[in-house]
Amino acid sequence: MAQPGKSGSHGGKGQVIVITSGKGGVGKTTTSANLGVGLAVKGKKVVLIDADIGLRNLDVVMGLENRIVYDLVDVIEGHCRLKQALIRDKRYPDLFLLPAAQTRDKDAVSPEQMKKLTASMQEEFDYILVDCPAGIEQGFKNAISGADKAFVVTTPEVSAVRDADRIIGLLEAAEVRDIKLILNRVRIDMVKKGDMMNLEDVTEILAIDVLGVVPDDEAIVVATNRGEPAVTNQSSRAGASFRNITDRIVDPDVPMLELEQEGGFWSKFKKKIGLGA
Amino acid sequence: MFWKKKKDSKDVAKSRLKLVLTQDRLNCSPDMLEAMKTDILQVIAKYMDFDEKAMDIQISQSQSAEDGKPVLVANIPVLSLRKMK
């Protein structure tokens, strides 16, 4: 089985980061997979936890669905050791997945158990990324319980932004203080026509720090079809955004990659962060 | 801009979102709002007759303030003042 090996490259404790959104279908799992791979490529030791018990998906997005033996609930209930359940991604030796149980429900885990589990991984890993289920019920409460930080994923639509606002409120109430926004699936053509909110519009409403903005990109669909996250695809615009986001996770001083359309091409890094007032 | 017939749809989205989030964040239950309306109208009825069908009391968003803080907006058409004794 997987051998997590020696401890990560970090000096102290690894960070527990929950990737959440409220609304389903905005790209939590895709974001989790891409950030996990992106951080592992940068030499960080990463574990991805699929906290969506009963609706397991991170494994297929990662292309690791055929390697599951044990899952999160097996670990929590003591049916196996953590190391037996962790799947090492052979493409990125510093990347591990702890899959969700598929045949159980969210009540199989308690927030205390999740907190203990993520805390037990902080010695070993630099980053513990928790892919949160949609909704604000038990699964959400479990997923955020051990989190130091939260990345809220939203798309520029009224329903997704409204839910993101609710999630931000609940995270604050749960005393998760470090909350950052990832705006996903932005269509520049529609932004230009005034038919889609841009980053500035969304941050005016949500008033939280921005980690990054990701364009709508067919390469994401192709990557998911293949089980190979787009973050390593050099020709994908979304991949470039996810690489920028991983850079910014490791070093917050890295400027944000702006979405632009200059004759259909992407401009490179810009000094200023496109955030208005 | 002046030559555009309609507002950009993203601006419609923004203003609708701002209003709905003002209400969401305040988390005022419909029961509480109803009880408050009843109390307010009782007080006002001591001083004037008003058009009950046309009146509107709701939590909205401050138009003047940049921060869009919630405001209670009451629009109560006055029919006549009561004579004070």
Coordinates of C-alpha atoms in Angstrom, one line a residue:
Chain A
M1 CA 0.0 0.0 0.0
A2 CA 0.9 3.6 0.0
Q3 CA 3.9 4.7 1.9
P4 CA 3.7 8.4 2.9
G5 CA 7.4 8.2 3.8
K6 CA 9.2 10.8 5.7
S7 CA 7.9 14.1 6.9
G8 CA 7.2 17.0 4.5
S9 CA 9.5 19.8 3.5
H10 CA 7.9 22.2 6.0
G11 CA 9.5 23.2 9.3
G12 CA 6.4 23.3 11.4
K13 CA 2.8 22.0 11.1
G14 CA 1.1 21.5 7.8
Q15 CA -1.8 23.8 6.9
V16 CA -5.4 22.4 6.9
I17 CA -7.3 24.1 4.1
V18 CA -10.9 23.4 3.3
I19 CA -12.2 24.1 -0.2
T20 CA -15.9 25.0 0.0
S21 CA -18.7 26.8 -1.8
G22 CA -22.2 26.2 -0.5
K23 CA -23.6 25.8 -4.0
G24 CA -22.8 22.6 -5.8
G25 CA -21.3 22.4 -9.3
V26 CA -19.1 25.5 -9.1
G27 CA -15.9 23.6 -9.2
K28 CA -14.8 22.6 -5.7
T29 CA -13.6 19.2 -6.6
T30 CA -11.8 20.4 -9.8
T31 CA -10.2 23.2 -7.7
S32 CA -9.1 20.7 -5.0
A33 CA -7.6 18.4 -7.5
N34 CA -5.8 21.1 -9.4
L35 CA -4.4 22.8 -6.2
G36 CA -3.3 19.4 -4.9
V37 CA -1.4 18.5 -8.0
G38 CA -0.1 22.1 -8.3
L39 CA 1.3 22.1 -4.8
A40 CA 2.8 18.6 -5.2
V41 CA 4.5 19.7 -8.5
K42 CA 6.1 22.5 -6.5
G43 CA 7.6 19.9 -4.2
K44 CA 5.1 20.2 -1.3
K45 CA 3.8 17.2 0.4
V46 CA 0.1 17.2 0.0
V47 CA -2.9 15.1 1.0
L48 CA -6.3 15.6 -0.6
I49 CA -9.2 14.5 1.6
D50 CA -12.5 13.9 -0.1
A51 CA -15.0 14.8 2.6
D52 CA -18.1 14.3 0.4
I53 CA -19.1 11.0 2.0
G54 CA -21.7 9.2 -0.1
L55 CA -20.9 11.3 -3.2
R56 CA -17.3 10.4 -3.8
N57 CA -15.8 12.3 -6.8
L58 CA -12.3 13.5 -6.1
D59 CA -11.0 10.1 -7.0
V60 CA -12.4 10.1 -10.5
V61 CA -11.3 13.7 -11.1
M62 CA -7.8 12.7 -10.1
G63 CA -7.9 9.5 -12.1
L64 CA -7.3 7.3 -9.0
E65 CA -10.7 5.6 -8.8
N66 CA -9.2 2.1 -9.5
R67 CA -6.8 2.3 -6.6
I68 CA -9.2 2.6 -3.7
V69 CA -9.1 0.0 -1.0
Y70 CA -10.0 1.8 2.2
D71 CA -11.6 5.2 2.7
L72 CA -12.0 8.0 5.2
V73 CA -14.7 6.2 7.2
D74 CA -12.6 3.1 7.4
V75 CA -9.8 5.2 9.0
I76 CA -12.1 6.9 11.4
E77 CA -13.8 3.7 12.5
G78 CA -10.4 2.0 12.9
H79 CA -10.9 -0.6 10.2
C80 CA -7.5 0.3 8.8
R81 CA -4.5 2.5 9.5
L82 CA -4.3 5.9 7.9
K83 CA -1.3 4.8 5.8
Q84 CA -3.3 1.9 4.4
A85 CA -6.1 4.2 3.2
L86 CA -3.9 6.8 1.6
I87 CA -3.4 6.5 -2.2
R88 CA -0.2 7.7 -3.5
D89 CA -0.5 9.3 -6.9
K90 CA 2.2 7.7 -8.9
R91 CA 2.5 10.7 -11.2
Y92 CA 3.3 13.0 -8.3
P93 CA 5.1 11.1 -5.5
D94 CA 4.3 13.8 -2.9
L95 CA 0.6 13.7 -3.5
F96 CA -1.8 11.5 -1.6
L97 CA -5.6 11.0 -1.7
L98 CA -7.8 9.9 1.2
P99 CA -11.0 8.9 -0.6
A100 CA -14.5 9.4 0.8
A101 CA -16.7 6.4 1.6
Q102 CA -19.3 5.9 -1.1
T103 CA -21.8 3.6 0.7
R104 CA -22.1 5.6 3.9
D105 CA -23.7 8.9 4.8
K106 CA -22.4 12.1 6.3
D107 CA -23.4 11.1 9.8
A108 CA -20.7 8.4 9.8
V109 CA -18.2 11.1 10.7
S110 CA -18.3 13.7 13.4
P111 CA -16.6 17.1 13.4
E112 CA -14.4 16.0 16.3
Q113 CA -13.2 13.0 14.4
M114 CA -12.4 15.0 11.4
K115 CA -10.5 17.5 13.5
K116 CA -8.5 14.7 15.0
L117 CA -7.8 13.2 11.6
T118 CA -6.6 16.4 10.0
A119 CA -4.5 17.2 13.0
S120 CA -2.8 13.8 12.9
M121 CA -1.7 14.6 9.4
Q122 CA -0.1 18.0 10.1
E123 CA 3.3 16.5 11.0
E124 CA 3.5 14.5 7.9
F125 CA 2.1 16.9 5.2
D126 CA 2.7 20.5 4.2
Y127 CA -0.9 20.9 3.0
I128 CA -4.0 19.0 3.9
L129 CA -6.7 20.0 1.4
V130 CA -10.2 19.1 2.3
D131 CA -12.7 18.9 -0.5
C132 CA -16.0 19.9 1.2
P133 CA -19.4 18.7 0.1
A134 CA -22.0 21.2 -1.2
G135 CA -24.6 22.4 1.3
I136 CA -24.4 23.7 4.9
E137 CA -25.3 20.6 6.8
Q138 CA -23.4 17.9 8.6
G139 CA -20.9 17.2 5.7
F140 CA -20.0 20.9 5.7
K141 CA -19.6 21.0 9.4
N142 CA -17.3 18.0 9.3
A143 CA -15.2 19.3 6.5
I144 CA -14.5 22.7 8.1
S145 CA -14.0 21.4 11.6
G146 CA -10.2 21.1 11.5
A147 CA -9.5 23.9 9.0
D148 CA -7.0 26.7 9.5
K149 CA -8.0 28.3 6.3
A150 CA -10.8 28.2 3.8
F151 CA -10.9 28.8 0.1
V152 CA -14.4 29.7 -1.1
V153 CA -15.0 28.8 -4.7
T154 CA -17.7 30.6 -6.6
T155 CA -18.8 31.4 -10.1
P156 CA -20.0 34.8 -11.3
E157 CA -23.7 33.9 -11.0
V158 CA -26.2 35.3 -8.5
S159 CA -27.0 31.9 -7.0
A160 CA -23.3 30.9 -6.5
V161 CA -22.4 34.3 -5.1
R162 CA -25.3 34.3 -2.7
D163 CA -24.4 30.9 -1.4
A164 CA -20.7 31.9 -1.1
D165 CA -21.8 34.8 1.1
R166 CA -23.7 32.5 3.4
I167 CA -20.7 30.1 3.6
I168 CA -18.4 33.0 4.5
G169 CA -20.8 33.9 7.3
L170 CA -20.8 30.3 8.6
L171 CA -17.1 30.0 8.3
E172 CA -16.7 33.2 10.3
A173 CA -19.1 31.9 12.9
A174 CA -17.1 28.7 13.1
E175 CA -14.0 30.9 13.7
V176 CA -12.2 30.0 10.5
R177 CA -10.6 33.4 10.1
D178 CA -8.5 33.0 7.0
I179 CA -10.9 32.9 4.1
K180 CA -10.0 33.5 0.5
L181 CA -12.0 33.6 -2.7
I182 CA -11.5 31.7 -5.9
L183 CA -13.6 33.0 -8.7
N184 CA -14.1 30.2 -11.2
R185 CA -15.4 29.8 -14.7
V186 CA -15.2 33.4 -15.8
R187 CA -16.1 34.0 -19.4
I188 CA -14.1 37.0 -20.6
D189 CA -16.3 37.4 -23.7
M190 CA -19.4 37.8 -21.5
V191 CA -17.6 40.1 -19.1
K192 CA -16.7 42.3 -22.0
K193 CA -20.3 42.5 -23.1
G194 CA -21.4 43.4 -19.6
D195 CA -23.3 40.1 -19.3
M196 CA -21.2 38.5 -16.6
M197 CA -19.9 39.9 -13.3
N198 CA -16.1 40.2 -13.2
L199 CA -13.8 39.8 -10.2
E200 CA -14.2 43.5 -9.2
D201 CA -18.0 43.1 -9.1
V202 CA -17.9 39.9 -7.1
T203 CA -15.4 41.3 -4.5
E204 CA -17.5 44.4 -4.2
I205 CA -20.3 42.2 -3.0
L206 CA -18.5 39.6 -1.0
A207 CA -15.7 41.8 0.5
I208 CA -13.1 39.1 1.0
D209 CA -9.5 38.6 -0.1
V210 CA -9.0 37.0 -3.5
L211 CA -6.7 34.1 -4.1
G212 CA -7.3 33.8 -7.8
V213 CA -9.6 33.9 -10.8
V214 CA -10.0 31.0 -13.2
P215 CA -11.4 31.3 -16.7
D216 CA -14.0 29.0 -18.1
D217 CA -11.9 26.5 -20.2
E218 CA -12.8 23.5 -22.2
A219 CA -9.5 22.0 -21.2
I220 CA -11.0 21.4 -17.7
V221 CA -13.6 19.1 -19.2
V222 CA -11.0 17.3 -21.2
A223 CA -8.7 17.0 -18.2
T224 CA -11.5 15.6 -16.1
N225 CA -12.4 13.1 -18.8
R226 CA -8.9 11.8 -18.7
G227 CA -8.4 12.1 -14.9
E228 CA -5.4 14.3 -15.3
P229 CA -5.9 17.7 -13.7
A230 CA -5.3 20.7 -16.0
V231 CA -2.8 22.4 -13.8
T232 CA 0.0 20.7 -15.5
N233 CA -1.3 21.5 -19.0
Q234 CA 0.9 24.4 -20.2
S235 CA -1.5 25.4 -23.0
S236 CA -4.6 25.6 -20.7
R237 CA -5.6 29.0 -19.5
A238 CA -7.4 27.5 -16.5
G239 CA -4.2 25.5 -15.9
A240 CA -2.2 28.7 -15.8
S241 CA -4.6 30.2 -13.3
F242 CA -4.4 27.2 -11.1
R243 CA -0.6 27.3 -11.3
N244 CA -0.8 31.0 -10.2
I245 CA -3.1 30.1 -7.4
T246 CA -0.7 27.4 -6.1
D247 CA 2.2 29.9 -6.3
R248 CA 0.1 32.3 -4.3
I249 CA -0.7 29.7 -1.7
V250 CA 3.0 29.1 -1.1
D251 CA 3.9 32.8 -1.4
P252 CA 1.2 35.3 -0.9
D253 CA 3.4 38.0 -2.4
V254 CA 3.1 36.5 -5.9
P255 CA 0.9 38.7 -7.9
M256 CA -2.4 37.4 -9.2
L257 CA -2.7 36.4 -12.8
E258 CA -5.4 38.5 -14.3
L259 CA -7.8 37.3 -16.9
E260 CA -7.4 39.3 -20.1
Q261 CA -8.1 39.0 -23.7
E262 CA -5.6 40.6 -25.9
G263 CA -6.3 39.4 -29.4
G264 CA -7.4 36.2 -27.9
F265 CA -4.1 35.6 -26.1
W266 CA -3.3 35.6 -22.5
S267 CA -1.1 38.2 -21.1
K268 CA 1.5 37.2 -18.6
F269 CA 1.7 38.1 -15.0
K270 CA 0.8 41.7 -14.2
K271 CA 2.2 43.7 -11.4
K272 CA -1.0 45.2 -10.2
I273 CA -3.7 43.1 -8.8
G274 CA -6.9 43.8 -10.7
L275 CA -8.9 44.7 -7.7
G276 CA -10.2 48.2 -7.8
A277 CA -10.9 50.0 -4.6
Chain B
M1 CA -24.1 54.6 -21.1
F2 CA -26.7 56.8 -22.7
W3 CA -27.0 55.0 -26.0
K4 CA -27.8 51.7 -24.4
K5 CA -31.4 50.9 -24.1
K6 CA -31.0 48.5 -21.2
K7 CA -28.8 48.2 -18.2
D8 CA -26.0 45.6 -18.5
S9 CA -27.3 42.3 -17.1
K10 CA -24.4 42.1 -14.8
D11 CA -25.4 45.3 -13.1
V12 CA -28.9 44.0 -12.7
A13 CA -27.3 40.9 -11.1
K14 CA -25.2 43.0 -8.8
S15 CA -28.0 45.1 -7.5
R16 CA -30.3 42.1 -7.0
L17 CA -27.5 40.3 -5.2
K18 CA -26.8 43.3 -3.0
L19 CA -30.4 43.5 -1.9
V20 CA -30.9 39.8 -1.3
L21 CA -27.6 39.6 0.7
T22 CA -28.6 42.6 2.8
Q23 CA -31.7 40.6 3.8
D24 CA -29.8 37.3 4.2
R25 CA -27.1 38.8 6.4
L26 CA -29.7 40.4 8.7
N27 CA -31.4 37.1 9.0
C28 CA -34.7 38.7 9.9
S29 CA -37.5 36.1 10.1
P30 CA -40.8 36.8 8.3
D31 CA -42.6 36.3 11.6
M32 CA -40.5 39.1 13.3
L33 CA -41.0 41.4 10.3
E34 CA -44.8 40.8 10.4
A35 CA -45.0 41.4 14.2
M36 CA -43.0 44.6 13.7
K37 CA -45.2 45.8 10.9
T38 CA -48.3 45.3 13.0
D39 CA -46.8 47.2 15.9
I40 CA -45.7 50.1 13.7
L41 CA -49.0 50.4 12.0
Q42 CA -50.8 50.4 15.3
V43 CA -48.8 53.4 16.4
I44 CA -49.3 55.2 13.1
A45 CA -53.0 54.5 13.1
K46 CA -53.3 56.7 16.3
Y47 CA -52.2 59.7 14.2
M48 CA -53.5 59.2 10.7
D49 CA -55.6 57.1 8.3
F50 CA -53.5 55.4 5.7
D51 CA -54.0 53.3 2.6
E52 CA -53.5 49.8 4.0
K53 CA -53.5 48.2 0.6
A54 CA -50.9 50.4 -1.0
M55 CA -48.5 50.5 1.9
D56 CA -45.2 48.7 2.0
I57 CA -42.8 48.1 4.8
Q58 CA -39.6 46.2 4.0
I59 CA -35.9 45.8 4.8
S60 CA -33.9 47.2 2.0
Q61 CA -30.5 48.6 1.4
S62 CA -29.3 52.1 2.1
Q63 CA -29.2 54.0 -1.2
S64 CA -27.0 56.8 0.1
A65 CA -24.4 54.9 2.0
E66 CA -21.6 53.2 0.0
D67 CA -21.6 50.2 2.4
G68 CA -25.2 49.3 1.5
K69 CA -26.2 48.9 5.2
P70 CA -29.7 47.6 5.7
V71 CA -32.5 50.1 6.2
L72 CA -36.1 49.7 7.1
V73 CA -38.2 51.4 4.4
A74 CA -41.8 52.2 5.1
N75 CA -44.0 53.6 2.3
I76 CA -47.3 54.4 3.8
P77 CA -49.8 56.5 1.7
V78 CA -51.5 59.0 4.1
L79 CA -55.3 59.4 3.6
S80 CA -55.9 62.0 6.3
L81 CA -54.6 63.0 9.6
R82 CA -56.6 62.4 12.7
K83 CA -57.7 65.4 14.6
M84 CA -55.7 65.6 17.8
K85 CA -57.7 66.3 20.9

